[in-house]
GROMACS .gro file of C-alpha atoms in nm:
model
  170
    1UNK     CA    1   2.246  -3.589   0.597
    2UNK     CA    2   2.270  -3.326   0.858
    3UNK     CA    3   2.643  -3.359   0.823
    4UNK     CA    4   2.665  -3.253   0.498
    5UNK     CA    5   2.457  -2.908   0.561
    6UNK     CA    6   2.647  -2.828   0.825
    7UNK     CA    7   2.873  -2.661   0.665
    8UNK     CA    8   2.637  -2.477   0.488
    9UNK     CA    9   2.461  -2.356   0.781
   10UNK     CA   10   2.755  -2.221   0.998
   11UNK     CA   11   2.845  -1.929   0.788
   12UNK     CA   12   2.473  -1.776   0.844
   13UNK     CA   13   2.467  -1.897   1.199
   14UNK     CA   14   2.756  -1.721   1.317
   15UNK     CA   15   2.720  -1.370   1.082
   16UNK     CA   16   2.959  -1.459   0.832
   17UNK     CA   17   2.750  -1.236   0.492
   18UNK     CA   18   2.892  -1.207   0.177
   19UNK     CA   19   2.949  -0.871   0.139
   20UNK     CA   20   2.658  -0.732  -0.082
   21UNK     CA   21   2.433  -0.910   0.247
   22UNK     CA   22   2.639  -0.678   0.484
   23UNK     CA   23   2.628  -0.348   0.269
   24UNK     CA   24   2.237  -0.401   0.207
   25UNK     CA   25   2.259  -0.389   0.589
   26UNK     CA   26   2.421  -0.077   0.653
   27UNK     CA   27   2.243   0.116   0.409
   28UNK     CA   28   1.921   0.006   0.562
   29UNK     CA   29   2.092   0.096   0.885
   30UNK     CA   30   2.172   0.464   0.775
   31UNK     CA   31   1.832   0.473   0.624
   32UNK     CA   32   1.701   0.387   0.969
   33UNK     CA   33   1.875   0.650   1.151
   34UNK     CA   34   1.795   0.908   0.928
   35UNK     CA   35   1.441   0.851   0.958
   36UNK     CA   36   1.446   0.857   1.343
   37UNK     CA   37   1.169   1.008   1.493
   38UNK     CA   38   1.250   1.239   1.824
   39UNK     CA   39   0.992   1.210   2.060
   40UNK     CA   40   0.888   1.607   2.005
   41UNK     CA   41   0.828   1.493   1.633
   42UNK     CA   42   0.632   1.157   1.792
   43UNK     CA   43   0.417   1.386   1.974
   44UNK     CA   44   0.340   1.613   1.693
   45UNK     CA   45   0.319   1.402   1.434
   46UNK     CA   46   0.047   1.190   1.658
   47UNK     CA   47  -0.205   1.491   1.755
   48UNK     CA   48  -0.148   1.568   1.368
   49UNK     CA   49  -0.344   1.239   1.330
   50UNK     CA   50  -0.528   1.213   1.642
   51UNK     CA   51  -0.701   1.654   1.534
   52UNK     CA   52  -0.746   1.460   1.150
   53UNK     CA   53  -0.939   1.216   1.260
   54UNK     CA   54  -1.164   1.384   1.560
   55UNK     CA   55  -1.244   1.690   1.280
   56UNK     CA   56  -1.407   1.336   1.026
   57UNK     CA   57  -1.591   1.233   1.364
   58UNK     CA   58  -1.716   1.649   1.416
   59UNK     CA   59  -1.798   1.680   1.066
   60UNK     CA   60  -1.949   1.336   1.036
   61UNK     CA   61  -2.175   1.398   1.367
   62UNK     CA   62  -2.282   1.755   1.196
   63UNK     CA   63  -2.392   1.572   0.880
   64UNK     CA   64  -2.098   1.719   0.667
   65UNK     CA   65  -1.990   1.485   0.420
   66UNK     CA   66  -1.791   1.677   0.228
   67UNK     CA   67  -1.588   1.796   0.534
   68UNK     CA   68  -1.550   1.453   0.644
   69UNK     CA   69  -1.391   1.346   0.343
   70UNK     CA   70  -1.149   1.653   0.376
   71UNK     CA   71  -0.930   1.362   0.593
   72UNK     CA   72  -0.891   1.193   0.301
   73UNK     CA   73  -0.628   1.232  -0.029
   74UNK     CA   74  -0.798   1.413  -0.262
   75UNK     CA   75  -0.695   1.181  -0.515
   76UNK     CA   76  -0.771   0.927  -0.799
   77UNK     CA   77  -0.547   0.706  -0.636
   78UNK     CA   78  -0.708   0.679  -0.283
   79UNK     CA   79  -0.819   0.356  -0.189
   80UNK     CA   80  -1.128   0.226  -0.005
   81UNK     CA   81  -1.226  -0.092   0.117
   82UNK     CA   82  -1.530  -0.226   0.261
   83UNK     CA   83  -1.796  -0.472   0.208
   84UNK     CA   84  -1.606  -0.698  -0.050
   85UNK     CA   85  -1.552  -0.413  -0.286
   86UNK     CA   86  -1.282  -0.177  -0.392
   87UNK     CA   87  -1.310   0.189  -0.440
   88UNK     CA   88  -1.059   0.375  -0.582
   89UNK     CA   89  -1.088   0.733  -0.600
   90UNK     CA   90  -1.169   1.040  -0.377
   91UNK     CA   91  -1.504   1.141  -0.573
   92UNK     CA   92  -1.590   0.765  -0.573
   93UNK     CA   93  -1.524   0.739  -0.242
   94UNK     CA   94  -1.724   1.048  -0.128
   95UNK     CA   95  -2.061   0.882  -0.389
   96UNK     CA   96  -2.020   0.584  -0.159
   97UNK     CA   97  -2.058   0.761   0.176
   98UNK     CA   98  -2.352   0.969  -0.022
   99UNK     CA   99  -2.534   0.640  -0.124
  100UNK     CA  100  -2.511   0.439   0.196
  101UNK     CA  101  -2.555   0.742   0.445
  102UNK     CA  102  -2.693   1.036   0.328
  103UNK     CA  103  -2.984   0.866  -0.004
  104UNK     CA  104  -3.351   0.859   0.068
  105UNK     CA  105  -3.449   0.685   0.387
  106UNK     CA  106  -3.088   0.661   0.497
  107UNK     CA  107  -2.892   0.854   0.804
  108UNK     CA  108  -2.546   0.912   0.915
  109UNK     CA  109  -2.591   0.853   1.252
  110UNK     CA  110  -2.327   0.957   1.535
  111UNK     CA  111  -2.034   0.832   1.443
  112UNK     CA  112  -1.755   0.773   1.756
  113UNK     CA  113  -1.387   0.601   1.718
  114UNK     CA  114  -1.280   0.364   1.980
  115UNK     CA  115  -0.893   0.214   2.085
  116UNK     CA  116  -0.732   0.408   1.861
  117UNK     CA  117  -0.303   0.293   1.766
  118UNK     CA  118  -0.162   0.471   1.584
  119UNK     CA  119   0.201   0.386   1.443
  120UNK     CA  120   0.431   0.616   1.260
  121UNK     CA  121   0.633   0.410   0.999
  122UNK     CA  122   0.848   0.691   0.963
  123UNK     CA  123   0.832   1.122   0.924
  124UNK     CA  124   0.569   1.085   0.635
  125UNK     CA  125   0.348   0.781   0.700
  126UNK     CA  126   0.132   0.618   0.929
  127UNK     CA  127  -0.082   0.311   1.014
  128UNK     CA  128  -0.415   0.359   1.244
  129UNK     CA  129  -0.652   0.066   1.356
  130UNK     CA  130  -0.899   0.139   1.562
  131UNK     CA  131  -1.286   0.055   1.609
  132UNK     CA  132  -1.575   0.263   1.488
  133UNK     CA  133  -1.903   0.282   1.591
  134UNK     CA  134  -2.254   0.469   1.487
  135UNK     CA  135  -2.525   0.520   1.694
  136UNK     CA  136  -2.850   0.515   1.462
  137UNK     CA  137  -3.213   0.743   1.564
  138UNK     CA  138  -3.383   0.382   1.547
  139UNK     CA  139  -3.127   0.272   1.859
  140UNK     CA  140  -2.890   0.011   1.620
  141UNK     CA  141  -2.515   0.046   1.627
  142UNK     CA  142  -2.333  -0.061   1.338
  143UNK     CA  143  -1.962  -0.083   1.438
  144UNK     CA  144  -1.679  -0.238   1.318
  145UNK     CA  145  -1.289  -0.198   1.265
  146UNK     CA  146  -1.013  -0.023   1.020
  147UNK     CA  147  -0.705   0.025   0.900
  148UNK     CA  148  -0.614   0.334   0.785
  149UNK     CA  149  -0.305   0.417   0.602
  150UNK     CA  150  -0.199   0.781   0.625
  151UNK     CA  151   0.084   1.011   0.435
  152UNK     CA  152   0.222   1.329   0.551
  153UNK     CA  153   0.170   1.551   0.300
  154UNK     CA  154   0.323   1.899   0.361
  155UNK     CA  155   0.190   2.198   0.384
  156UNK     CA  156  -0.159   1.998   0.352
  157UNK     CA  157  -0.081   1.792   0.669
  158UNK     CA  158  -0.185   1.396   0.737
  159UNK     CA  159  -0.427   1.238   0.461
  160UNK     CA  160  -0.576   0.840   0.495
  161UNK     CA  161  -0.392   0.766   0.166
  162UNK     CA  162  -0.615   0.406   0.202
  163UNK     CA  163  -0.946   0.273   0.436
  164UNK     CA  164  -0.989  -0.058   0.504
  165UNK     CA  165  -1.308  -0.116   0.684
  166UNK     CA  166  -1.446  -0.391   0.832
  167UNK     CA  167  -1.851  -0.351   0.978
  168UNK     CA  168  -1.935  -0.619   1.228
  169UNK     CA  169  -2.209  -0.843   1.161
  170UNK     CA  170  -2.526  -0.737   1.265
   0.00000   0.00000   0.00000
């Protein structure tokens, strides 16, 4: 039986394409190369994240809600995820923060980001995990992990285009 593949299998073993294989190739190629980051534009690009995301953990610690979610796409089409649920939405997203941190009886804590990666996929996106943590008045600290997916967005900078967020068990 192995015999009768063989034949089969050289071709792909040994580079032989069909053509359409090896022109999918060098477009992807070209594509590659023209979305080549320098490392000036690494750099930037990176402290472009890195001042996004230290201005959510200011404005967070100062109790400003509404400048925390300034990070975010102010958009119907952000996405949020936490807790089993799906938000979709920048005003949804900011009524969830409002009900679960800032409602009767609740707090916001001190919020503080831990082993931070962040990968550039390219000029105009991004992928950050990373762990969170919140240090509460009554001495608990929820914490947990994310994924954030980020866009470039000229001339309004880096956004978190989606949130995925993980909390810890307690």
């Amino acid at each position: 039986m192995a015999l009768l593949l063989l034949p089969f299998l050289l071709p792909a073993q040994t580079g032989n394409q069909p053509a359409a294989t090896q022109n999918s190739r060098e477009q992807s190629a070209a594509g590659s190369q023209q979305e080549e980051i320098t490392p000036e534009m690494r750099e930037n690009f990176e402290e472009g994240i890195k001042h996004l995301l230290v201005s959510q953990v200011e404005a967070w610690n100062h109790g400003k809600l509404e400048e925390f979610m300034q990070g975010y796409w102010h958009s119907p089409d952000l996405t949020f995820f936490s807790g089993g649920s799906i938000t979709h939405g920048w005003e949804p997203t900011l009524e969830r923060y409002r009900q679960r941190y800032q409602a009767e009886g609740r707090e916001m804590g001190k919020l503080e980001f831990q082993d931070l990666n962040i990968d550039l996929l390219g000029k105009k996106s991004a992928v950050v995990t990373g762990k969170f943590q919140l240090t509460m008045s009554d001495g608990k600290h929820p914490h947990g992990i994310f994924t954030l997916i980020l866009k470039r967005m000229p001339p309004n900078g880096w956004k978190i285009v989606h949130d995925h967020t993980s909390a810890a068990a307690e």
